[in-house]
């Protein structure tokens, strides 16, 4: 599952305490699960928060730090300097019906990356899909509101449907990822979790479970 | 046209300085005017491996701070015509390397007609390493056949294509992989990553593999870069690397476990 932490304070030791309690009280249920920060309540006070330090704290407590959402525009620069990805708030596609107006044709943005994604690099495709024409490395991170396609070996962490889109899928030429997630439902693949490891695969979400299928 | 070449790795102690020294000598011996700059401020190492430590008067930081001219600080190599060494300071910290300062030194070397400017990067991904790679046109990424080294090189490749001037201009830094301290025997025994494993993870062209060899340490101790030792396999492998860097096609050597000859087998 994708956890969201709504920040209302910028005091790192206190935040650390809260996270630690959460981990302790749930018998490690949340250990290694992805965490998104929501800064809605914090607003301009984001400027007082050391996001890099918070990243380290989140990691050391045992969560997988992912992204930050609802950050005021003035404060985006602080996030960019840190390891966090910037995530835009969910903008659910409005299904206007019978409004009389003809909707303009709409397509989701596709982010195409034509270089390998290396360890320490992270990309986030808001409101769309991401296509990587190369391999990705262990220690890299792909996040997309839509689906993820990797035309090479997929290593590292990949999170599709990060805003809750359950129809998002993950496709890759050779599955060697450390963590895969769709709409917050995640799985660590460190050991022999799937016999598809190293093969062309598709991952989708069905009834709250991740389904791994070969890509023939 | 001048080319700025950074020798970088991420992980420490993998053979960057050994490589920078040998490649710089090799390029100069092929008739190319070459400067090699030590970016490892605070540690100073290149001058020892090049055997010029007693001739250091001024250093890179002196030039950046305007305390000496570039001409005063450059040390002319006595073995290869057209090779000059710009040593690092032993005393100052890495903060003294400013982007403007580094740029002015590199620009001056270019205007002096240096064809290759080889930058020996410190380990890590902090300021010094960042400064060494920032102005690079090409990068030789040095890796040892072990997981942590390969992982760090992967990280550095990401930085090369995002944190350099070339990257900021929407251009790419040309990447070369150099595998140092390669030991076919230990690969066979499963102690080390094989070439295939490394190339699979990093996916960049390999410019050469330097075998693990005692002659490297001997050469460093004597201040004679190993490329000048043509009896050593490591020296020969570095000569091949220089030839490939200059565009020649040279087959790779020393990648297989050496087959014992008939006599060796008899006496084994
Ligand atoms: N091919 C080789 N065979 C055997 N030893 C080697 C080889 N290459 C390098 N070494 C040894 O490894 C050690 C580190 O080499 P070197 O100083 O070139 O690494 P470096 O990457 O510059 O280190 P640093 O990160 O500290 O700057 C030295 O003792 C050197 O002699
Ligand atoms: Mg060195």
Short mmCIF file of C-alpha atoms and ligand atoms in Angstrom, two decimals:
data_model
loop_
_atom_site.label_atom_id
_atom_site.label_comp_id
_atom_site.label_asym_id
_atom_site.label_seq_id
_atom_site.Cartn_x
_atom_site.Cartn_y
_atom_site.Cartn_z
CA UNK A 1 0.00 0.00 0.00
CA UNK A 2 1.00 3.58 -0.58
CA UNK A 3 0.99 5.49 2.70
CA UNK A 4 0.38 9.18 2.85
CA UNK A 5 1.66 11.26 5.72
CA UNK A 6 -0.13 14.58 6.09
CA UNK A 7 2.45 16.93 7.46
CA UNK A 8 1.34 19.69 9.78
CA UNK A 9 4.64 20.26 11.53
CA UNK A 10 8.14 20.79 10.18
CA UNK A 11 9.97 19.50 13.23
CA UNK A 12 11.96 16.50 11.96
CA UNK A 13 12.56 14.74 15.30
CA UNK A 14 8.80 14.90 15.98
CA UNK A 15 7.96 13.54 12.52
CA UNK A 16 10.49 10.80 13.05
CA UNK A 17 8.80 9.95 16.36
CA UNK A 18 5.40 9.71 14.70
CA UNK A 19 6.70 7.41 11.98
CA UNK A 20 8.57 5.27 14.48
CA UNK A 21 5.42 4.85 16.56
CA UNK A 22 3.50 3.86 13.46
CA UNK A 23 6.05 1.21 12.60
CA UNK A 24 6.23 -0.08 16.18
CA UNK A 25 2.48 -0.20 16.76
CA UNK A 26 1.70 -2.09 13.61
CA UNK A 27 4.18 -4.85 14.24
CA UNK A 28 6.30 -3.76 11.31
CA UNK A 29 3.34 -4.00 8.96
CA UNK A 30 4.48 -0.82 7.24
CA UNK A 31 8.11 -1.78 7.02
CA UNK A 32 9.48 -1.06 3.55
CA UNK A 33 6.22 0.35 2.32
CA UNK A 34 6.25 3.45 0.12
CA UNK A 35 5.51 6.79 1.77
CA UNK A 36 4.19 10.00 0.21
CA UNK A 37 4.23 13.30 2.08
CA UNK A 38 1.23 15.56 1.77
CA UNK A 39 2.09 19.20 2.48
CA UNK A 40 -1.43 20.63 2.19
CA UNK A 41 -1.59 21.62 5.87
CA UNK A 42 1.99 22.78 5.98
CA UNK A 43 1.66 25.31 3.16
CA UNK A 44 4.35 27.97 3.11
CA UNK A 45 5.96 26.42 6.15
CA UNK A 46 7.49 23.92 3.68
CA UNK A 47 10.28 26.46 3.38
CA UNK A 48 11.34 25.63 6.97
CA UNK A 49 11.54 21.92 6.34
CA UNK A 50 14.82 20.24 5.43
CA UNK A 51 13.49 17.73 2.89
CA UNK A 52 16.83 15.98 2.41
CA UNK A 53 17.11 15.36 6.14
CA UNK A 54 13.51 14.17 6.23
CA UNK A 55 14.25 11.77 3.37
CA UNK A 56 17.03 10.18 5.41
CA UNK A 57 14.81 9.97 8.48
CA UNK A 58 11.94 8.35 6.57
CA UNK A 59 14.36 5.83 5.12
CA UNK A 60 16.04 5.06 8.42
CA UNK A 61 12.70 4.48 10.14
CA UNK A 62 11.96 1.84 7.51
CA UNK A 63 9.65 3.42 4.96
CA UNK A 64 10.45 3.77 1.28
CA UNK A 65 10.40 7.54 0.63
CA UNK A 66 8.62 8.29 -2.63
CA UNK A 67 7.27 11.74 -3.28
CA UNK A 68 5.77 14.96 -1.98
CA UNK A 69 2.42 16.36 -3.00
CA UNK A 70 0.53 19.62 -2.47
CA UNK A 71 3.61 21.77 -2.23
CA UNK A 72 3.15 25.52 -2.80
CA UNK A 73 4.88 26.62 -6.03
CA UNK A 74 7.31 28.85 -4.12
CA UNK A 75 8.58 25.84 -2.23
CA UNK A 76 9.04 23.45 -5.17
CA UNK A 77 12.71 24.41 -5.37
CA UNK A 78 13.36 22.88 -1.93
CA UNK A 79 11.95 19.57 -3.12
CA UNK A 80 13.94 19.68 -6.34
CA UNK A 81 17.15 20.02 -4.31
CA UNK A 82 16.24 16.92 -2.32
CA UNK A 83 15.80 13.26 -3.21
CA UNK A 84 12.00 13.46 -3.20
CA UNK A 85 9.88 13.40 -6.33
CA UNK A 86 7.28 16.09 -6.81
CA UNK A 87 3.82 14.63 -7.20
CA UNK A 88 0.87 16.62 -8.33
CA UNK A 89 -2.39 16.24 -6.48
CA UNK A 90 -4.76 13.75 -7.98
CA UNK A 91 -6.76 15.36 -10.72
CA UNK A 92 -9.43 12.81 -11.39
CA UNK A 93 -10.55 12.91 -15.01
CA UNK A 94 -13.88 14.68 -15.01
CA UNK A 95 -16.49 12.58 -16.73
CA UNK A 96 -18.80 15.31 -17.87
CA UNK A 97 -21.80 13.85 -19.59
CA UNK A 98 -24.48 15.52 -21.66
CA UNK A 99 -23.20 18.99 -21.06
CA UNK A 100 -24.06 19.80 -24.63
CA UNK A 101 -20.45 20.67 -25.37
CA UNK A 102 -18.31 18.29 -27.36
CA UNK A 103 -15.17 17.48 -25.40
CA UNK A 104 -11.94 18.17 -27.16
CA UNK A 105 -10.01 15.00 -27.93
CA UNK A 106 -7.83 14.28 -24.94
CA UNK A 107 -4.77 12.12 -24.55
CA UNK A 108 -2.53 11.60 -21.61
CA UNK A 109 0.96 12.92 -21.62
CA UNK A 110 3.64 10.37 -22.44
CA UNK A 111 7.09 10.92 -21.03
CA UNK A 112 9.71 9.23 -23.21
CA UNK A 113 13.16 8.73 -21.70
CA UNK A 114 15.83 7.83 -24.23
CA UNK A 115 18.73 7.31 -21.84
CA UNK A 116 19.31 4.61 -19.25
CA UNK A 117 17.90 5.50 -15.85
CA UNK A 118 20.86 5.20 -13.49
CA UNK A 119 21.17 4.50 -9.79
CA UNK A 120 20.09 7.57 -7.82
CA UNK A 121 17.97 8.95 -10.65
CA UNK A 122 14.25 9.32 -10.38
CA UNK A 123 11.56 10.28 -12.83
CA UNK A 124 7.95 11.08 -12.24
CA UNK A 125 5.39 11.32 -15.02
CA UNK A 126 2.36 13.16 -13.70
CA UNK A 127 -0.98 12.45 -15.34
CA UNK A 128 0.44 10.05 -17.86
CA UNK A 129 2.63 7.17 -18.89
CA UNK A 130 6.34 6.82 -18.97
CA UNK A 131 8.24 4.98 -21.68
CA UNK A 132 11.91 4.17 -21.16
CA UNK A 133 13.77 3.09 -24.26
CA UNK A 134 16.67 1.67 -22.25
CA UNK A 135 17.38 -0.26 -19.13
CA UNK A 136 16.95 1.09 -15.63
CA UNK A 137 19.39 0.49 -12.79
CA UNK A 138 19.13 -0.84 -9.32
CA UNK A 139 18.74 2.22 -7.11
CA UNK A 140 16.66 4.13 -9.68
CA UNK A 141 13.00 4.98 -9.33
CA UNK A 142 10.19 5.40 -11.83
CA UNK A 143 6.87 6.91 -10.82
CA UNK A 144 3.92 7.48 -13.10
CA UNK A 145 0.30 8.36 -12.63
CA UNK A 146 -0.30 6.06 -15.60
CA UNK A 147 1.55 3.02 -16.89
CA UNK A 148 5.26 2.30 -17.18
CA UNK A 149 6.92 0.70 -20.20
CA UNK A 150 10.59 -0.27 -20.12
CA UNK A 151 12.19 -1.48 -23.34
CA UNK A 152 15.16 -2.96 -21.56
CA UNK A 153 15.99 -4.54 -18.25
CA UNK A 154 13.90 -3.15 -15.41
CA UNK A 155 15.87 -2.87 -12.19
CA UNK A 156 15.25 -0.64 -9.20
CA UNK A 157 11.82 0.51 -8.07
CA UNK A 158 8.83 1.17 -10.25
CA UNK A 159 5.51 2.62 -9.13
CA UNK A 160 2.66 2.95 -11.61
CA UNK A 161 -0.72 4.53 -10.93
CA UNK A 162 0.74 6.50 -8.03
CA UNK A 163 -2.38 8.64 -7.80
CA UNK A 164 -4.56 5.61 -7.38
CA UNK A 165 -5.23 4.62 -10.99
CA UNK A 166 -5.91 0.90 -10.72
CA UNK A 167 -5.86 0.25 -14.47
CA UNK A 168 -2.20 1.28 -14.72
CA UNK A 169 0.21 -1.46 -15.76
CA UNK A 170 3.92 -2.12 -15.84
CA UNK A 171 5.59 -3.64 -18.89
CA UNK A 172 9.22 -4.57 -19.24
CA UNK A 173 11.62 -6.56 -21.38
CA UNK A 174 13.38 -8.22 -18.49
CA UNK A 175 11.94 -8.13 -15.00
CA UNK A 176 14.63 -7.61 -12.37
CA UNK A 177 12.96 -4.90 -10.28
CA UNK A 178 13.46 -4.54 -6.54
CA UNK A 179 9.98 -3.18 -5.92
CA UNK A 180 6.89 -2.89 -8.10
CA UNK A 181 3.70 -1.06 -7.18
CA UNK A 182 0.42 -0.26 -8.87
CA UNK A 183 -2.03 2.16 -7.26
CA UNK A 184 -0.27 1.75 -3.95
CA UNK A 185 -0.35 -2.04 -3.96
CA UNK A 186 3.26 -3.03 -3.87
CA UNK A 187 5.52 -6.05 -3.80
CA UNK A 188 9.20 -6.42 -3.06
CA UNK A 189 10.90 -8.74 -5.52
CA UNK A 190 14.21 -9.23 -3.79
CA UNK A 191 14.05 -13.01 -3.74
CA UNK A 192 12.44 -15.52 -6.04
CA UNK A 193 8.98 -14.01 -5.80
CA UNK A 194 8.11 -14.73 -9.37
CA UNK A 195 9.33 -17.24 -11.87
CA UNK A 196 9.18 -14.42 -14.43
CA UNK A 197 12.30 -12.84 -13.02
CA UNK A 198 14.61 -11.98 -15.90
CA UNK A 199 11.85 -12.38 -18.47
CA UNK A 200 9.60 -10.07 -20.46
CA UNK A 201 6.65 -9.41 -18.21
CA UNK A 202 3.50 -7.42 -17.62
CA UNK A 203 2.21 -6.56 -14.19
CA UNK A 204 -1.37 -5.53 -13.53
CA UNK A 205 -3.68 -5.11 -10.58
CA UNK A 206 -6.67 -7.35 -10.11
CA UNK A 207 -8.84 -7.44 -7.00
CA UNK A 208 -6.16 -5.79 -4.94
CA UNK A 209 -3.47 -8.25 -6.01
CA UNK A 210 -0.55 -7.79 -8.37
CA UNK A 211 -0.68 -10.25 -11.25
CA UNK A 212 2.54 -11.08 -13.11
CA UNK A 213 2.20 -12.37 -16.65
CA UNK A 214 4.72 -13.25 -19.33
CA UNK A 215 4.83 -10.99 -22.39
CA UNK A 216 4.91 -13.33 -25.31
CA UNK B 1 40.03 21.26 -31.03
CA UNK B 2 40.66 20.43 -27.42
CA UNK B 3 38.98 17.62 -25.59
CA UNK B 4 38.38 17.54 -21.86
CA UNK B 5 38.42 13.96 -20.54
CA UNK B 6 37.47 13.13 -16.97
CA UNK B 7 38.68 9.95 -15.29
CA UNK B 8 36.04 9.19 -12.70
CA UNK B 9 34.51 6.29 -10.76
CA UNK B 10 32.49 7.12 -7.67
CA UNK B 11 34.20 4.48 -5.57
CA UNK B 12 37.69 5.18 -4.21
CA UNK B 13 40.87 3.26 -4.90
CA UNK B 14 39.75 1.65 -8.14
CA UNK B 15 42.61 2.93 -10.31
CA UNK B 16 41.60 6.41 -11.50
CA UNK B 17 44.95 8.07 -10.87
CA UNK B 18 46.84 5.08 -12.29
CA UNK B 19 44.66 5.39 -15.40
CA UNK B 20 44.95 9.18 -15.70
CA UNK B 21 48.75 9.01 -15.49
CA UNK B 22 49.09 6.24 -18.07
CA UNK B 23 46.58 7.66 -20.52
CA UNK B 24 48.11 11.13 -20.32
CA UNK B 25 51.59 9.74 -21.05
CA UNK B 26 50.18 7.53 -23.81
CA UNK B 27 48.43 10.43 -25.55
CA UNK B 28 51.52 12.63 -25.35
CA UNK B 29 53.71 9.82 -26.71
CA UNK B 30 51.39 9.65 -29.71
CA UNK B 31 52.22 13.29 -30.38
CA UNK B 32 49.24 15.00 -28.74
CA UNK B 33 49.87 17.97 -26.49
CA UNK B 34 48.29 16.90 -23.21
CA UNK B 35 47.70 18.32 -19.75
CA UNK B 36 46.70 16.19 -16.79
CA UNK B 37 45.06 17.92 -13.82
CA UNK B 38 44.83 16.47 -10.31
CA UNK B 39 41.42 17.38 -8.84
CA UNK B 40 42.03 15.44 -5.65
CA UNK B 41 42.66 18.55 -3.59
CA UNK B 42 43.90 17.70 -0.14
CA UNK B 43 45.26 14.29 -1.04
CA UNK B 44 47.74 14.89 -3.89
CA UNK B 45 48.56 11.68 -5.54
CA UNK B 46 49.01 12.15 -9.26
CA UNK B 47 52.37 13.87 -8.84
CA UNK B 48 53.68 10.83 -6.93
CA UNK B 49 52.51 8.33 -9.53
CA UNK B 50 54.00 10.57 -12.24
CA UNK B 51 57.23 10.84 -10.24
CA UNK B 52 57.27 14.65 -10.18
CA UNK B 53 56.48 15.27 -6.52
CA UNK B 54 59.80 17.02 -5.88
CA UNK B 55 59.19 19.45 -8.67
CA UNK B 56 55.87 20.77 -7.35
CA UNK B 57 56.15 24.48 -6.55
CA UNK B 58 52.69 25.84 -7.28
CA UNK B 59 49.45 23.95 -7.63
CA UNK B 60 45.96 24.06 -9.17
CA UNK B 61 44.49 26.07 -6.27
CA UNK B 62 47.34 28.60 -6.44
CA UNK B 63 46.42 29.21 -10.08
CA UNK B 64 42.70 29.50 -9.31
CA UNK B 65 43.42 31.98 -6.51
CA UNK B 66 45.71 34.02 -8.74
CA UNK B 67 48.76 33.29 -6.57
CA UNK B 68 50.64 31.82 -9.54
CA UNK B 69 50.25 31.77 -13.29
CA UNK B 70 49.30 28.58 -15.09
CA UNK B 71 52.76 28.52 -16.73
CA UNK B 72 54.44 28.62 -13.32
CA UNK B 73 52.35 25.75 -11.99
CA UNK B 74 52.50 23.37 -14.95
CA UNK B 75 55.21 20.75 -14.62
CA UNK B 76 56.75 19.53 -17.87
CA UNK B 77 57.12 15.77 -18.05
CA UNK B 78 60.65 14.67 -18.94
CA UNK B 79 59.63 11.37 -20.54
CA UNK B 80 56.93 12.47 -22.95
CA UNK B 81 57.17 15.63 -25.05
CA UNK B 82 54.12 17.83 -24.83
CA UNK B 83 52.91 16.44 -21.49
CA UNK B 84 52.27 18.79 -18.59
CA UNK B 85 51.05 18.04 -15.09
CA UNK B 86 48.99 20.42 -12.96
CA UNK B 87 49.30 19.09 -9.42
CA UNK B 88 46.75 19.38 -6.62
CA UNK B 89 47.40 21.13 -3.39
CA UNK B 90 48.02 18.98 -0.34
CA UNK B 91 46.89 21.51 2.17
CA UNK B 92 43.72 23.14 0.96
CA UNK B 93 40.27 21.72 1.09
CA UNK B 94 38.03 20.96 -1.87
CA UNK B 95 35.96 24.11 -1.39
CA UNK B 96 38.75 26.09 -3.02
CA UNK B 97 37.81 24.62 -6.40
CA UNK B 98 35.26 27.05 -7.83
CA UNK B 99 33.44 26.54 -11.07
CA UNK B 100 34.71 29.87 -12.44
CA UNK B 101 38.25 29.05 -11.36
CA UNK B 102 38.23 25.62 -12.96
CA UNK B 103 36.70 27.01 -16.13
CA UNK B 104 39.34 29.71 -16.46
CA UNK B 105 42.16 27.17 -16.10
CA UNK B 106 40.58 24.84 -18.68
CA UNK B 107 39.97 27.70 -21.09
CA UNK B 108 43.56 28.86 -20.76
CA UNK B 109 44.84 25.34 -21.45
CA UNK B 110 42.64 25.20 -24.54
CA UNK B 111 43.96 28.51 -25.81
CA UNK B 112 47.51 27.25 -25.22
CA UNK B 113 46.81 24.53 -27.77
CA UNK B 114 46.42 21.55 -25.48
CA UNK B 115 44.63 18.81 -27.43
CA UNK B 116 43.69 16.72 -24.43
CA UNK B 117 42.97 17.92 -20.92
CA UNK B 118 42.78 14.87 -18.65
CA UNK B 119 41.06 15.45 -15.31
CA UNK B 120 41.86 12.98 -12.52
CA UNK B 121 38.76 12.99 -10.31
CA UNK B 122 38.73 12.33 -6.58
CA UNK B 123 36.50 9.52 -5.29
CA UNK B 124 32.94 10.17 -4.22
CA UNK B 125 30.26 12.35 -5.74
CA UNK B 126 30.98 15.51 -3.78
CA UNK B 127 32.32 18.87 -4.88
CA UNK B 128 35.72 17.72 -6.13
CA UNK B 129 34.29 14.97 -8.32
CA UNK B 130 31.60 17.32 -9.56
CA UNK B 131 34.18 19.95 -10.54
CA UNK B 132 36.32 17.35 -12.31
CA UNK B 133 33.41 16.18 -14.47
CA UNK B 134 31.59 19.46 -15.04
CA UNK B 135 33.50 20.62 -18.12
CA UNK B 136 34.10 17.16 -19.60
CA UNK B 137 33.49 16.27 -23.24
CA UNK B 138 34.25 12.60 -22.62
CA UNK B 139 34.45 10.42 -19.55
CA UNK B 140 36.42 7.31 -18.79
CA UNK B 141 34.55 5.58 -15.99
CA UNK B 142 36.87 3.28 -14.06
CA UNK B 143 35.28 0.24 -12.44
CA UNK B 144 36.58 -2.79 -10.57
CA UNK B 145 34.82 -6.13 -11.08
CA UNK B 146 32.82 -5.96 -7.88
CA UNK B 147 29.25 -4.99 -7.11
CA UNK B 148 29.86 -1.85 -5.03
CA UNK B 149 32.21 -0.38 -7.61
CA UNK B 150 29.82 -1.07 -10.48
CA UNK B 151 26.93 0.43 -8.53
CA UNK B 152 28.92 3.62 -7.89
CA UNK B 153 29.92 3.85 -11.54
CA UNK B 154 26.27 3.59 -12.49
CA UNK B 155 25.54 6.50 -10.19
CA UNK B 156 28.36 8.53 -11.72
CA UNK B 157 27.04 7.82 -15.23
CA UNK B 158 23.74 9.34 -14.15
CA UNK B 159 25.51 12.45 -12.88
CA UNK B 160 27.58 12.75 -16.07
CA UNK B 161 24.39 12.98 -18.09
CA UNK B 162 22.65 15.41 -15.77
CA UNK B 163 25.12 17.53 -13.82
CA UNK B 164 27.69 18.49 -16.45
CA UNK B 165 27.83 21.52 -18.70
CA UNK B 166 27.25 19.29 -21.73
CA UNK B 167 24.10 17.88 -20.11
CA UNK B 168 22.85 21.35 -19.22
CA UNK B 169 23.25 22.31 -22.88
CA UNK B 170 21.20 19.28 -23.92
CA UNK B 171 24.28 17.47 -25.19
CA UNK B 172 25.80 14.20 -23.97
CA UNK B 173 29.18 13.39 -22.46
CA UNK B 174 30.72 10.51 -24.40
CA UNK B 175 31.08 7.51 -22.10
CA UNK B 176 33.83 4.89 -21.99
CA UNK B 177 34.08 2.04 -19.54
CA UNK B 178 37.49 0.98 -18.27
CA UNK B 179 37.59 -2.09 -16.09
CA UNK B 180 40.66 -2.04 -13.86
CA UNK B 181 42.15 -4.81 -11.74
CA UNK B 182 40.51 -7.50 -13.84
CA UNK B 183 41.52 -11.00 -12.87
CA UNK B 184 40.28 -13.73 -15.24
CA UNK B 185 41.24 -16.40 -12.70
CA UNK B 186 39.10 -14.87 -9.97
CA UNK B 187 36.22 -14.35 -12.39
CA UNK B 188 36.42 -18.05 -13.27
CA UNK B 189 36.37 -18.92 -9.59
CA UNK B 190 33.26 -16.80 -9.17
CA UNK B 191 34.85 -14.24 -6.81
CA UNK B 192 34.44 -11.36 -9.21
CA UNK B 193 31.90 -10.05 -11.66
CA UNK B 194 32.63 -11.03 -15.24
CA UNK B 195 32.95 -8.56 -18.11
CA UNK B 196 29.52 -9.67 -19.33
CA UNK B 197 27.94 -8.96 -15.92
CA UNK B 198 29.48 -5.50 -15.76
CA UNK B 199 28.56 -4.58 -19.33
CA UNK B 200 25.04 -5.86 -18.75
CA UNK B 201 24.58 -3.57 -15.76
CA UNK B 202 26.29 -0.45 -17.09
CA UNK B 203 25.51 -0.83 -20.80
CA UNK B 204 28.21 1.52 -22.13
CA UNK B 205 31.05 0.70 -24.55
CA UNK B 206 34.18 -0.75 -22.98
CA UNK B 207 37.45 0.93 -23.91
CA UNK B 208 39.54 -1.73 -22.20
CA UNK B 209 40.15 -4.02 -19.28
CA UNK B 210 43.39 -3.70 -17.32
CA UNK B 211 44.51 -6.94 -15.69
CA UNK B 212 45.33 -7.05 -12.00
CA UNK B 213 49.10 -6.87 -11.94
CA UNK B 214 51.83 -6.37 -9.37
CA UNK B 215 53.66 -4.21 -11.88
CA UNK B 216 51.16 -1.38 -11.22
CA UNK B 217 52.17 -0.92 -7.60
CA UNK B 218 55.85 -1.25 -8.52
CA UNK B 219 55.42 1.39 -11.19
CA UNK B 220 53.63 3.75 -8.77
CA UNK B 221 56.33 3.34 -6.17
CA UNK B 222 58.97 4.23 -8.73
CA UNK B 223 56.99 7.16 -10.09
CA UNK B 224 56.93 5.65 -13.57
CA UNK B 225 53.40 5.23 -14.96
CA UNK B 226 52.83 1.57 -15.81
CA UNK B 227 52.17 2.29 -19.50
CA UNK B 228 55.93 2.86 -19.82
CA UNK B 229 56.57 -0.71 -18.66
CA UNK B 230 56.00 -2.53 -21.92
CA UNK B 231 56.77 -5.91 -20.38
CA UNK B 232 53.81 -5.59 -18.06
CA UNK B 233 50.40 -6.78 -19.23
CA UNK B 234 48.78 -3.84 -17.46
CA UNK B 235 51.11 -1.49 -19.35
CA UNK B 236 50.27 -3.13 -22.67
CA UNK B 237 46.56 -3.00 -21.88
CA UNK B 238 46.85 0.76 -21.21
CA UNK B 239 48.64 1.22 -24.56
CA UNK B 240 45.69 -0.52 -26.22
CA UNK B 241 43.28 1.79 -24.39
CA UNK B 242 45.11 4.86 -25.69
CA UNK B 243 45.03 3.49 -29.24
CA UNK B 244 41.28 2.81 -28.97
CA UNK B 245 40.71 6.25 -27.50
CA UNK B 246 42.41 7.70 -30.57
CA UNK B 247 40.06 5.76 -32.81
CA UNK B 248 42.03 2.61 -33.67
CA UNK B 249 40.43 -0.81 -33.57
CA UNK B 250 42.52 -3.00 -31.32
CA UNK B 251 41.39 -6.44 -30.12
CA UNK B 252 41.02 -6.89 -26.36
CA UNK B 253 43.73 -8.90 -24.63
CA UNK B 254 44.30 -10.53 -21.25
CA UNK B 255 40.62 -11.37 -20.73
CA UNK B 256 40.98 -15.15 -20.62
CA UNK B 257 42.65 -17.34 -18.07
CA UNK B 258 46.13 -17.98 -19.45
CA UNK B 259 46.50 -21.52 -20.78
CA UNK B 260 49.55 -23.12 -19.32
CA UNK B 261 52.16 -24.05 -21.93
CA UNK B 262 53.37 -27.62 -22.41
CA UNK B 263 56.48 -27.15 -20.25
CA UNK B 264 54.59 -25.25 -17.56
CA UNK B 265 52.11 -28.08 -17.43
CA UNK B 266 54.92 -30.62 -17.08
CA UNK B 267 56.42 -28.76 -14.15
CA UNK B 268 53.17 -27.65 -12.55
N1 LIG C 1 45.58 -2.97 -12.66
C1 LIG C 1 45.99 -2.93 -11.37
N2 LIG C 1 46.58 -4.01 -10.81
C2 LIG C 1 46.98 -3.98 -9.53
N3 LIG C 1 46.85 -2.92 -8.71
C3 LIG C 1 46.27 -1.81 -9.21
C4 LIG C 1 45.79 -1.75 -10.56
N4 LIG C 1 45.25 -0.52 -10.76
C5 LIG C 1 45.39 0.16 -9.59
N5 LIG C 1 46.00 -0.61 -8.65
C6 LIG C 1 46.32 -0.24 -7.27
O1 LIG C 1 45.15 0.21 -6.62
C7 LIG C 1 45.45 1.26 -5.71
C8 LIG C 1 44.60 2.47 -6.04
O2 LIG C 1 44.96 2.98 -7.32
P1 LIG C 1 44.74 4.51 -7.69
O3 LIG C 1 45.41 5.41 -6.73
O4 LIG C 1 45.06 4.67 -9.13
O5 LIG C 1 43.17 4.59 -7.48
P2 LIG C 1 42.25 5.88 -7.42
O6 LIG C 1 40.96 5.46 -7.99
O7 LIG C 1 42.92 7.05 -8.03
O8 LIG C 1 42.11 6.10 -5.86
P3 LIG C 1 41.47 7.38 -5.12
O9 LIG C 1 39.99 7.17 -5.21
O10 LIG C 1 41.98 7.27 -3.73
O11 LIG C 1 41.93 8.59 -5.85
C9 LIG C 1 46.93 1.53 -5.85
O12 LIG C 1 47.60 0.88 -4.81
C10 LIG C 1 47.28 0.93 -7.19
O13 LIG C 1 48.61 0.50 -7.22
MG1 LIG C 2 43.27 9.02 -7.24
#
